[in-house]
CSV table of C-alpha atoms in Angstrom, one decimal:
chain,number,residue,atom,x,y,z
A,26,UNK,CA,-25.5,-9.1,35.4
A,27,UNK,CA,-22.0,-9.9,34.1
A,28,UNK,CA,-24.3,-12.1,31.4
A,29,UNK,CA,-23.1,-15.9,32.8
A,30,UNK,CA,-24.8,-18.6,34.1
A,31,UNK,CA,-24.9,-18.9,37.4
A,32,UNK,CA,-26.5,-22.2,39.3
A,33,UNK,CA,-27.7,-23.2,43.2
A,34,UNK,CA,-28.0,-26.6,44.9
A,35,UNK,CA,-29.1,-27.3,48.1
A,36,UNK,CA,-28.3,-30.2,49.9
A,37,UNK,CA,-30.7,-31.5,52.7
A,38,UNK,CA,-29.5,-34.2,55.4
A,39,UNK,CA,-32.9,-35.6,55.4
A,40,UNK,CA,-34.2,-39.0,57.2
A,41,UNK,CA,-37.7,-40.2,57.7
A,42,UNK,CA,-40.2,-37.5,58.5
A,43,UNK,CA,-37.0,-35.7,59.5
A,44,UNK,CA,-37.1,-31.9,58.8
A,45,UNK,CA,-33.8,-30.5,57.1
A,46,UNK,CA,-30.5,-29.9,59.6
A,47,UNK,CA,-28.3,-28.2,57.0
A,48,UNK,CA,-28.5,-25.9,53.7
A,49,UNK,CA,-25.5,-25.4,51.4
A,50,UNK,CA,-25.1,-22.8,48.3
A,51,UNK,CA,-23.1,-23.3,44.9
A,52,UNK,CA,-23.0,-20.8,42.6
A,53,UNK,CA,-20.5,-19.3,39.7
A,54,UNK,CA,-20.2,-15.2,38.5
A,55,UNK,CA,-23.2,-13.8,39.6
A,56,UNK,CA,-24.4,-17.2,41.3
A,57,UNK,CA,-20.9,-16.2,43.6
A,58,UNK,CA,-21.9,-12.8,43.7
A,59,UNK,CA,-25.3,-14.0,45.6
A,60,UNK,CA,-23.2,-16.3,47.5
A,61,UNK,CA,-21.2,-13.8,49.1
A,62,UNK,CA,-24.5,-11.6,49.2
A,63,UNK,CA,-25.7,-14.5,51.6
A,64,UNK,CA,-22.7,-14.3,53.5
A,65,UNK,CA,-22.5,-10.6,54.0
A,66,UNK,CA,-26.2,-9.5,54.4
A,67,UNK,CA,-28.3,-12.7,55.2
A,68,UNK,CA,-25.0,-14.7,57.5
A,69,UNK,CA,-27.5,-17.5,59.1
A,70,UNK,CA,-29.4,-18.5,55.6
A,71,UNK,CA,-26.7,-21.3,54.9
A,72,UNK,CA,-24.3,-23.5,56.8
A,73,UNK,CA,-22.3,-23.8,53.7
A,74,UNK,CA,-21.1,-21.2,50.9
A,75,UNK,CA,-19.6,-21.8,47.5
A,76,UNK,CA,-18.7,-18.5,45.7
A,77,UNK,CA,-16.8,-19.2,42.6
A,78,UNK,CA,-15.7,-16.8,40.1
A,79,UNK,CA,-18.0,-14.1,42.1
A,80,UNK,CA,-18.9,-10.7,40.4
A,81,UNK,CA,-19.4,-9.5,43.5
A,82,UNK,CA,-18.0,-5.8,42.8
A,83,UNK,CA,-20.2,-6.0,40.3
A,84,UNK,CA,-20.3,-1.8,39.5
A,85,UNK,CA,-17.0,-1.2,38.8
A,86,UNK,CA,-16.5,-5.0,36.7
A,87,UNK,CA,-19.5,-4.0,34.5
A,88,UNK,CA,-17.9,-0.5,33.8
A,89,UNK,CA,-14.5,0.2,34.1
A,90,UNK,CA,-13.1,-3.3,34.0
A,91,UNK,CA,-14.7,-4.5,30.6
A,92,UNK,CA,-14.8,-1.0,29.4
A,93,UNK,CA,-11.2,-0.6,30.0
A,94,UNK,CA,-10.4,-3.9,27.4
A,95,UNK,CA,-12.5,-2.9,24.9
A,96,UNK,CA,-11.3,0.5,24.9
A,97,UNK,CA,-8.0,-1.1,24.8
A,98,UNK,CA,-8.6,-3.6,22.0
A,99,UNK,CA,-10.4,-0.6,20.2
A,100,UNK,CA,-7.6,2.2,20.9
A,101,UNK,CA,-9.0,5.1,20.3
A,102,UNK,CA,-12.7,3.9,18.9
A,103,UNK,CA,-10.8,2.4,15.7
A,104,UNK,CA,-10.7,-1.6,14.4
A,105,UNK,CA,-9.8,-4.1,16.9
A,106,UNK,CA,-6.0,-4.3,17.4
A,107,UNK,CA,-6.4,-8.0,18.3
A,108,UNK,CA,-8.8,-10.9,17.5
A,109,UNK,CA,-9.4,-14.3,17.8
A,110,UNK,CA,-6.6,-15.7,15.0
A,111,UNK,CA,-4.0,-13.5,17.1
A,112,UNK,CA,-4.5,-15.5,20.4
A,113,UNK,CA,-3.0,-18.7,19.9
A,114,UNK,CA,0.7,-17.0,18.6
A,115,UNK,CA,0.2,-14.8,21.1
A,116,UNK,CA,-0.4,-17.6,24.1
A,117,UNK,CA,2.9,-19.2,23.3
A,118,UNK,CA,4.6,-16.1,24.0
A,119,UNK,CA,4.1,-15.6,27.1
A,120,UNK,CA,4.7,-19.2,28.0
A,121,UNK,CA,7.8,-18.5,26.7
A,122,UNK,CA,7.9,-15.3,28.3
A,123,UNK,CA,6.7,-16.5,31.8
A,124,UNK,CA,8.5,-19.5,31.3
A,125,UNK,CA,6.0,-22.4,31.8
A,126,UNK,CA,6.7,-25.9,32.1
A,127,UNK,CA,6.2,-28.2,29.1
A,128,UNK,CA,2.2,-28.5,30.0
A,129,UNK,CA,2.0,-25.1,29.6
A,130,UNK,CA,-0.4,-24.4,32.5
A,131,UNK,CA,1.5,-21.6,34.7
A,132,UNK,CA,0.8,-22.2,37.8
A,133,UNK,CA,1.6,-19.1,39.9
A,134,UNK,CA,0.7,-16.3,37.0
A,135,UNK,CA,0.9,-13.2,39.6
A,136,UNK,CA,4.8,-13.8,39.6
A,137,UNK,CA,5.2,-13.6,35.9
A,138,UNK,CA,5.7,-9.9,34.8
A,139,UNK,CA,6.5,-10.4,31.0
A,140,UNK,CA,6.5,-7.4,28.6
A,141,UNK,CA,5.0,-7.8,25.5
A,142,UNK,CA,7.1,-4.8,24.3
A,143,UNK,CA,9.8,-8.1,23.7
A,144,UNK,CA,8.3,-9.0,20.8
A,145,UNK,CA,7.3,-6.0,19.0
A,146,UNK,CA,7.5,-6.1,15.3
A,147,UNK,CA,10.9,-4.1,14.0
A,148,UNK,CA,10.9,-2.1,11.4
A,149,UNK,CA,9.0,-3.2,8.2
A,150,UNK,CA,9.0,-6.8,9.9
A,151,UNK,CA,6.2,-8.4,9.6
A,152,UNK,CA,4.6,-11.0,12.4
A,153,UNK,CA,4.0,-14.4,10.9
A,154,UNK,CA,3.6,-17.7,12.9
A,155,UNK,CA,7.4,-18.7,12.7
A,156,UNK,CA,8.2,-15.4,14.0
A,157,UNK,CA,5.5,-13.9,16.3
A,158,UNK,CA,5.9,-10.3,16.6
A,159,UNK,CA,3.2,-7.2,17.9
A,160,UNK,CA,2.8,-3.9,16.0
A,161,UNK,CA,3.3,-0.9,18.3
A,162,UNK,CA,-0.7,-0.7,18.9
A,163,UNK,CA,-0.6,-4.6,20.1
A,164,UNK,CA,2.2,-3.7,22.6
A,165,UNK,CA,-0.3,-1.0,23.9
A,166,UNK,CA,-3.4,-2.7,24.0
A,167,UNK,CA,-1.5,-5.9,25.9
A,168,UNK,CA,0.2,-3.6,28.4
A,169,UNK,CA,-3.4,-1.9,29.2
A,170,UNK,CA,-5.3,-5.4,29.2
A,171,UNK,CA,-2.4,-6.9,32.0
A,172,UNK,CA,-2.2,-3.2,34.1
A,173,UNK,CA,-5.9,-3.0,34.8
A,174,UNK,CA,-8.0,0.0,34.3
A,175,UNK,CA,-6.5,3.4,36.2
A,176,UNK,CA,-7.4,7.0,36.7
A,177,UNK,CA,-5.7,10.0,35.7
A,178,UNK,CA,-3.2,9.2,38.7
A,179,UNK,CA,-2.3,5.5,37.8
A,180,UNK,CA,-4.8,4.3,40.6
A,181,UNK,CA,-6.6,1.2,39.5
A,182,UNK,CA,-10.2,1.7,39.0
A,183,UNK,CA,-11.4,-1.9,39.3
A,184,UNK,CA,-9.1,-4.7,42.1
A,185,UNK,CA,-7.8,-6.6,39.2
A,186,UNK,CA,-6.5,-7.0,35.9
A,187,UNK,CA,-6.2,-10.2,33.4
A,188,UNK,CA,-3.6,-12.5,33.9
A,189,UNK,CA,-0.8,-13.7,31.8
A,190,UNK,CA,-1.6,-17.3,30.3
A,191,UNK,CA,-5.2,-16.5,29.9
A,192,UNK,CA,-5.2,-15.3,26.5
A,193,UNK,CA,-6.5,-18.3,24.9
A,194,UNK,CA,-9.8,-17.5,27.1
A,195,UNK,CA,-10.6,-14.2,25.8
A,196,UNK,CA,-11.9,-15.1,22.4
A,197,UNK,CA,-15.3,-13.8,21.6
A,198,UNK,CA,-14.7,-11.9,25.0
A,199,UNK,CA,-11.9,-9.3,25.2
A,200,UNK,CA,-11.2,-9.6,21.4
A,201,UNK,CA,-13.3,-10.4,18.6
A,202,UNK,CA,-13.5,-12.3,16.0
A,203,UNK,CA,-12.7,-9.8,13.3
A,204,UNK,CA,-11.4,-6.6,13.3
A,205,UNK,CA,-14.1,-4.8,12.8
A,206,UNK,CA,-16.4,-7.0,15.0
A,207,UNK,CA,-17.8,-6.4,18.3
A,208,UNK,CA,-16.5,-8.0,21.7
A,209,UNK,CA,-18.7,-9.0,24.4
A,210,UNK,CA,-16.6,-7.1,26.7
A,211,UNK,CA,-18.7,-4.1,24.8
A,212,UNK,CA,-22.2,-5.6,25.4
A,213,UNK,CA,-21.8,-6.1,29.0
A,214,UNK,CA,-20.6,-2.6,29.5
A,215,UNK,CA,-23.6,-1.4,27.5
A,216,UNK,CA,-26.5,-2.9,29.0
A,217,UNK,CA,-25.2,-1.8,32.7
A,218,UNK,CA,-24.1,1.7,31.8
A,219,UNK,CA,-28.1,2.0,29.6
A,220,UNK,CA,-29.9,-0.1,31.9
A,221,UNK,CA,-28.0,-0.5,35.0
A,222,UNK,CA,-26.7,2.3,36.6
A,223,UNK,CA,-27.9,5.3,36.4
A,224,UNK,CA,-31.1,6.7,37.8
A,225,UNK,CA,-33.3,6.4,34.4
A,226,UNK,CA,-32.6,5.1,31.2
A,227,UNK,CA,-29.8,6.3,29.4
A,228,UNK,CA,-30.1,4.1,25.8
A,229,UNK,CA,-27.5,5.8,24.0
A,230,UNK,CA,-24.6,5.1,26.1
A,231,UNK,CA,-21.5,2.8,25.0
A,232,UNK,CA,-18.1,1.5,26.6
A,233,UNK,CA,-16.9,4.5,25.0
A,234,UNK,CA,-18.4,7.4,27.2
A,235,UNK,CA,-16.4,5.6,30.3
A,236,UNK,CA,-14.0,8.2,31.3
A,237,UNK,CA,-11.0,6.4,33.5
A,238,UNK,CA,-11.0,9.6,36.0
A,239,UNK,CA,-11.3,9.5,39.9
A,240,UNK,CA,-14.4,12.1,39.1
A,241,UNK,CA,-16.3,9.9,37.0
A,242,UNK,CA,-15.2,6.2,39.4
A,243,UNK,CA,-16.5,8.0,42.2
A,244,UNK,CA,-19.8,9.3,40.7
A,245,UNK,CA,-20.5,6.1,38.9
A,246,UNK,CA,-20.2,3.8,42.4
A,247,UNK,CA,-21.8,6.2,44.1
A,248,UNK,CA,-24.8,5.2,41.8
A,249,UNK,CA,-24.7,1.0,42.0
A,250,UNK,CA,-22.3,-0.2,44.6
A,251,UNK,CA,-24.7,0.2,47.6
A,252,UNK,CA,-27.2,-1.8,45.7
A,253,UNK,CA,-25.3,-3.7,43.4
A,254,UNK,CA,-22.1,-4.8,45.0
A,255,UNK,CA,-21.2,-7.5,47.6
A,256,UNK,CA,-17.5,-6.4,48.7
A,257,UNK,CA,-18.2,-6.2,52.4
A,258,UNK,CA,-15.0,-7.7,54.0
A,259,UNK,CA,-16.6,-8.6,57.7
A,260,UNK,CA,-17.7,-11.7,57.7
A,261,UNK,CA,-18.1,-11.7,61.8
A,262,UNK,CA,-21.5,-12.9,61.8
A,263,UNK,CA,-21.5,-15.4,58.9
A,264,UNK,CA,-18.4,-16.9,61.3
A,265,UNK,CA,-20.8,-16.4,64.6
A,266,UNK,CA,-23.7,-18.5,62.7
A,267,UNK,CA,-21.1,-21.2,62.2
A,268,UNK,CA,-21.1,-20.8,58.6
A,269,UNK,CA,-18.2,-21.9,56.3
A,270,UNK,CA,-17.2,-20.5,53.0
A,271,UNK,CA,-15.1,-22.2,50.2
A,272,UNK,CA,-14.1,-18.9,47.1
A,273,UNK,CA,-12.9,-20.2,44.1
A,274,UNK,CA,-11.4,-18.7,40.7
A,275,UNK,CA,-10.0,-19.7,37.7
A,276,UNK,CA,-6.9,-17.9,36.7
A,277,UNK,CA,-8.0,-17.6,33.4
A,278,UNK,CA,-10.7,-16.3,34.0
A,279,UNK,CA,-11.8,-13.7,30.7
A,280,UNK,CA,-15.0,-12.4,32.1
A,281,UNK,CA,-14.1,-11.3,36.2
A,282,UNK,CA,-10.5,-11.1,36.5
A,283,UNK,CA,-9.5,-13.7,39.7
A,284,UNK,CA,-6.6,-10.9,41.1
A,285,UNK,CA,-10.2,-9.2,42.6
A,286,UNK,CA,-11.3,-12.2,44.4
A,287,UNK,CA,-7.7,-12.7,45.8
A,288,UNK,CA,-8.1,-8.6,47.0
A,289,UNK,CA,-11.1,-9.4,48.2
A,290,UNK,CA,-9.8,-12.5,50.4
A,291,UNK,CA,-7.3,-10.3,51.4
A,292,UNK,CA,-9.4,-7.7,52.8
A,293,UNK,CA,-11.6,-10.4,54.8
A,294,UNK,CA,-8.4,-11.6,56.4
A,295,UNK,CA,-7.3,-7.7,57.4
A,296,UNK,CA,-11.3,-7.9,58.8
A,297,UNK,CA,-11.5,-10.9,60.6
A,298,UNK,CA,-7.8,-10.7,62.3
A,299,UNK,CA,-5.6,-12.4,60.2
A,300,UNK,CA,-4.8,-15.5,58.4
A,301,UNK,CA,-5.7,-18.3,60.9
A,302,UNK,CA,-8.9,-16.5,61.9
A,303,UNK,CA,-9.8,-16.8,58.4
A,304,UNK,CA,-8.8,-20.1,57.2
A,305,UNK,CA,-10.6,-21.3,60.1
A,306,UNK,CA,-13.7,-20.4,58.5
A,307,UNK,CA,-13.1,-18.8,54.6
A,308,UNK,CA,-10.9,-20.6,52.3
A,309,UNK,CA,-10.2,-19.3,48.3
A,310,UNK,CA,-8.9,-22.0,45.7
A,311,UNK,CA,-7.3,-20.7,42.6
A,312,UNK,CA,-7.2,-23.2,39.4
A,313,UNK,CA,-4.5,-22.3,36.9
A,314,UNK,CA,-5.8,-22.1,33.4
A,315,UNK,CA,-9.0,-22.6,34.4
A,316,UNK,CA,-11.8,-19.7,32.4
A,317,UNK,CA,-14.9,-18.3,33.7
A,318,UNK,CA,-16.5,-20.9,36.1
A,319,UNK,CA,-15.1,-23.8,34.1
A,320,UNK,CA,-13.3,-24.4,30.9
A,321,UNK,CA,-10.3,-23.4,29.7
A,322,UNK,CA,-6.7,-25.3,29.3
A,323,UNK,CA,-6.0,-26.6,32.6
A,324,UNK,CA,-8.0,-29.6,34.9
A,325,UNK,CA,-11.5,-27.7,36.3
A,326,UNK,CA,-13.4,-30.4,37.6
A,327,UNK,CA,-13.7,-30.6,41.2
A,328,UNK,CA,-15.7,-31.6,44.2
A,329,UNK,CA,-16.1,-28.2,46.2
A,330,UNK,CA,-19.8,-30.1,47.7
A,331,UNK,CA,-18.4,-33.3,49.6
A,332,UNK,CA,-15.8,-30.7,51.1
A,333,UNK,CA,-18.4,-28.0,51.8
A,334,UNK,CA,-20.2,-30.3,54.0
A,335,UNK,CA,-17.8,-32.2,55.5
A,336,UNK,CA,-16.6,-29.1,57.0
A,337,UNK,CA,-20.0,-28.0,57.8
A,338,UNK,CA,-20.6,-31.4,59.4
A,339,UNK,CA,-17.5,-32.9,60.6
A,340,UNK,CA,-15.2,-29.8,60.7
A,341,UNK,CA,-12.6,-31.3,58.0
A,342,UNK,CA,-11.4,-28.2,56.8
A,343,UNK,CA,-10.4,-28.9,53.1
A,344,UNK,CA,-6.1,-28.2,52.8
A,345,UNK,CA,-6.8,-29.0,48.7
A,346,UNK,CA,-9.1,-29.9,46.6
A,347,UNK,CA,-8.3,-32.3,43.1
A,348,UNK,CA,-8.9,-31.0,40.4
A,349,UNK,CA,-9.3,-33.2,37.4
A,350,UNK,CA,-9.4,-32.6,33.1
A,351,UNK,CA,-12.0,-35.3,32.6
A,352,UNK,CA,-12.6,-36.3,28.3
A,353,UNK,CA,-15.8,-36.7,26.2
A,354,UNK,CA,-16.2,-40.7,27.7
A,355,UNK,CA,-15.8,-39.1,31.3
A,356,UNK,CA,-12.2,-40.8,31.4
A,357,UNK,CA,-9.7,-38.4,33.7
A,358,UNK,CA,-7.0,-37.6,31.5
A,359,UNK,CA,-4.8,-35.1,34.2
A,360,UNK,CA,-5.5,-34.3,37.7
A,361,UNK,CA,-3.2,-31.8,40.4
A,362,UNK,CA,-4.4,-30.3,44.0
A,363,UNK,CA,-5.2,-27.1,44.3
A,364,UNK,CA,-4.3,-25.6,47.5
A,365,UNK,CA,-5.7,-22.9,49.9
A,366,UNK,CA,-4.6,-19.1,48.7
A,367,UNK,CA,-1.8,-18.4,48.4
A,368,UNK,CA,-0.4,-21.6,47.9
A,369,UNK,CA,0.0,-23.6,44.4
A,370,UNK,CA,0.7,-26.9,43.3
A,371,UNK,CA,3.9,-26.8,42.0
A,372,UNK,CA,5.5,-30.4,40.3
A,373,UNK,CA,8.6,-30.8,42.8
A,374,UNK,CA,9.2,-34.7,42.5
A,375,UNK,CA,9.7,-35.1,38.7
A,376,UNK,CA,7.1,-36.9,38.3
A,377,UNK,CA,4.2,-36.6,35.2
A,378,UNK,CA,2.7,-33.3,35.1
A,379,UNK,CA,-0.9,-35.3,34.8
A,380,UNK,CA,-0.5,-36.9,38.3
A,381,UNK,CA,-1.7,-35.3,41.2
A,382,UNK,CA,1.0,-37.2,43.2
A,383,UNK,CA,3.2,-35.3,41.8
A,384,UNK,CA,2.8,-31.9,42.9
A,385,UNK,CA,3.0,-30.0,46.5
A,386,UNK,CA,2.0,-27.1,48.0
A,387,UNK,CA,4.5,-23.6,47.2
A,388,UNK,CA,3.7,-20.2,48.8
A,389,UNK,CA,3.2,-18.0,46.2
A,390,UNK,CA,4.9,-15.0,47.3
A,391,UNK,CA,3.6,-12.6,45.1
A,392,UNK,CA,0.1,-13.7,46.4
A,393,UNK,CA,1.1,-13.3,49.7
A,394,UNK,CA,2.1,-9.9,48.9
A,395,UNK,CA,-0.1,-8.9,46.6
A,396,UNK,CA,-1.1,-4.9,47.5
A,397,UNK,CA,-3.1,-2.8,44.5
A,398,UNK,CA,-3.2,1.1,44.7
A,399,UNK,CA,-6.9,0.9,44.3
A,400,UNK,CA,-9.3,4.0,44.1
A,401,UNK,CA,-11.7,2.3,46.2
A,402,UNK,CA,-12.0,-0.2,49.3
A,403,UNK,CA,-13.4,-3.1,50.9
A,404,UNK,CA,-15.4,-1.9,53.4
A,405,UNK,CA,-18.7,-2.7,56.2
A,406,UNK,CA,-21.8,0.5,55.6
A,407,UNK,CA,-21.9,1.1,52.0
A,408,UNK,CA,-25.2,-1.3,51.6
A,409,UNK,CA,-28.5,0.0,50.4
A,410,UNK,CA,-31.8,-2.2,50.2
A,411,UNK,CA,-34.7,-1.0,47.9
A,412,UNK,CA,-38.0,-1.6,48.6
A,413,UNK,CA,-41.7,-0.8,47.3
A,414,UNK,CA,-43.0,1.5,50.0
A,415,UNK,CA,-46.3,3.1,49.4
A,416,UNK,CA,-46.3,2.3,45.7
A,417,UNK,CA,-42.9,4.0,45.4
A,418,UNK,CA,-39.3,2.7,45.3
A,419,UNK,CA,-37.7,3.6,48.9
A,420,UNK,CA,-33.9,2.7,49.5
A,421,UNK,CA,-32.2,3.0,52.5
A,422,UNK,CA,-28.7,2.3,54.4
A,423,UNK,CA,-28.4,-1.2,55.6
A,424,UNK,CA,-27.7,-5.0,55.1
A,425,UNK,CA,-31.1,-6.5,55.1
């Protein structure tokens, strides 16, 4: 598991002696990893999906993905480059650097390509927090940690790669707390690579045994993806059954980077003929700022349930969704839409950045265009389903 909580409700239009007419899932990380499972393998169990934050290519997010930021933040085995007390200097940079607005939630974090090779330290200088500067090793690890985790060729290894603006998220995650401390990033990669994985046991293997080769990517999801991973793009029959499918990531997300869920999306609209035939069934919703499945520095609560159903039941196919920062009394201090991928809400009228009012919908064109030179693929045939046959553990090629 990707080691976070992950929830279901089911919602019942029920009357008298009236048997149930629709069923609806919600879940977050691995509760949107079973969510698209539903979709792809089991397409008339639910009228409704909500996959948020989903770790549904789960084998190569457990393995190269978190063992390519530890490996980074531990170059070369060594101390921890970064920690915790580095984040929050290291956040207003690339504000700065990406140029946010004043509420410092970027709101289209794709575009921004800043280099933290603009602040490294000069010679015998000295970062403090008037003047924020990186050591050479910083510059590296930041670089890796916003590139994504490649082969020997520069392919990417994983669909994604963290996010400028999310740095606040990954403490206690990508970075630890001292130098010499351990991440979590290094505990999830453990468990699946000792426990996970491979065939038997293998108890002495750490994120530091992940080779970043196209050898080793292709014999390590040629062990878990059938099983594990739910990255099957055709959603034909989920569409057939009438089902209807809201995605939704946090930008900041520290655990499951939300640049795979957007790839993913992608590859269901190459699948099920475009844009319109998507939308008209499969909608994603990025939140800027927003951690894993909640959290984080910009406004996270929302209502994906009354929209789930009404388009299940009414066909009101949600254009945005409000999202809202809501205190400790339950008071909304901020709200601002969220549109369908790939727009954003982006404050065109001037008004305060707290007010949804103020904000409309702004293609983000390097959504739109968003292409990754991936080793692997979204694809239909790769499923396997275990089973107890005979006393023994029989797997086999299919969806169900």
């Amino acid at each position: 598991m990707d080691g976070c909580t992950q929830h279901v409700d089911l919602l019942f239009d029920v009357g008298p002696r009236q048997a149930a007419t629709h069923s609806y899932f919600d879940g977050c990380s691995q509760g949107g990893h079973q969510g698209l499972t539903e979709a792809q393998r089991y397409p008339a169990d639910f009228d409704g999906i909500i996959a948020g934050a989903p770790a549904n290519n789960f084998t190569a997010l457990n393995t190269f993905s978190h063992a390519w930021t530890a490996q980074s933040v531990y170059l070369d085995g060594g101390p921890a480059t970064l920690t915790n007390a580095d984040l929050a200097d290291l956040h207003k940079a690339v504000l700065k650097g990406c140029g946010a607005p004043a509420d410092g939630i970027i709101a289209d974090p794709l575009s921004c390509t800043w280099d933290p090779g603009t602040i490294r330290c000069e010679a015998g200088q000295t970062s403090t927090s008037d003047a924020y500067c990186l050591t050479a090793d910083q510059v590296t690890t930041l670089r890796r940690i916003y590139a994504g985790p490649t082969d020997e060729h520069g392919q990417l290894l994983y669909p994604g790669y963290q996010l400028r603006g999310s740095e606040l998220n990954w403490a206690g995650i990508i970075t630890p707390t001292t130098a010499t401390g351990a991440s979590g990033d290094i505990s999830f990669v453990r468990e699946t690579l000792r426990y996970q994985i491979f065939d038997s046991p293998q108890p002495a293997l750490t994120y530091k045994d992940i080779r970043f080769t196209a050898a080793y990517y292709k014999k390590v999801m040629g062990l878990g993806e059938g099983m594990y991973d739910a990255t099957d793009p055709d959603l034909r029959a989920f569409k057939k059954a009438g089902g209807k499918l809201i995605l939704w990531h946090g930008l900041g997300d520290q655990h499951i980077p939300a640049v795979g869920t957007m790839a993913y999306y992608k590859a269901v609209e190459k699948a099920m003929g475009g844009e319109a035939a998507t939308t008209s069934f499969a909608r994603l919703f990025l939140l800027p700022a927003v951690a894993h499945c909640g959290g984080g520095q910009g406004p996270n609560t929302f209502d994906a349930l009354t929209a789930i159903t009404d388009w299940v039941t009414r066909g009101d196919a949600p254009d945005s969704l409000t999202a809202k920062s809501v205190d400790s009394s339950g008071n909304t201090t901020a709200a601002r839409p969220v549109y369908p991928f790939p727009y954003y809400a982006k404050n065109t009228t001037g008004g305060s950045a707290t007010d949804a009012s103020s904000y409309t919908p702004v293609k983000s064109t390097a959504e739109a265009d968003l292409k990754l030179d991936w080793l692997g693929s979204f694809r239909s045939g790769y499923e396997t389903v275990g089973n107890w046959v005979g006393g023994k553990w029989l797997v086999t090629r299919g969806k169900s």
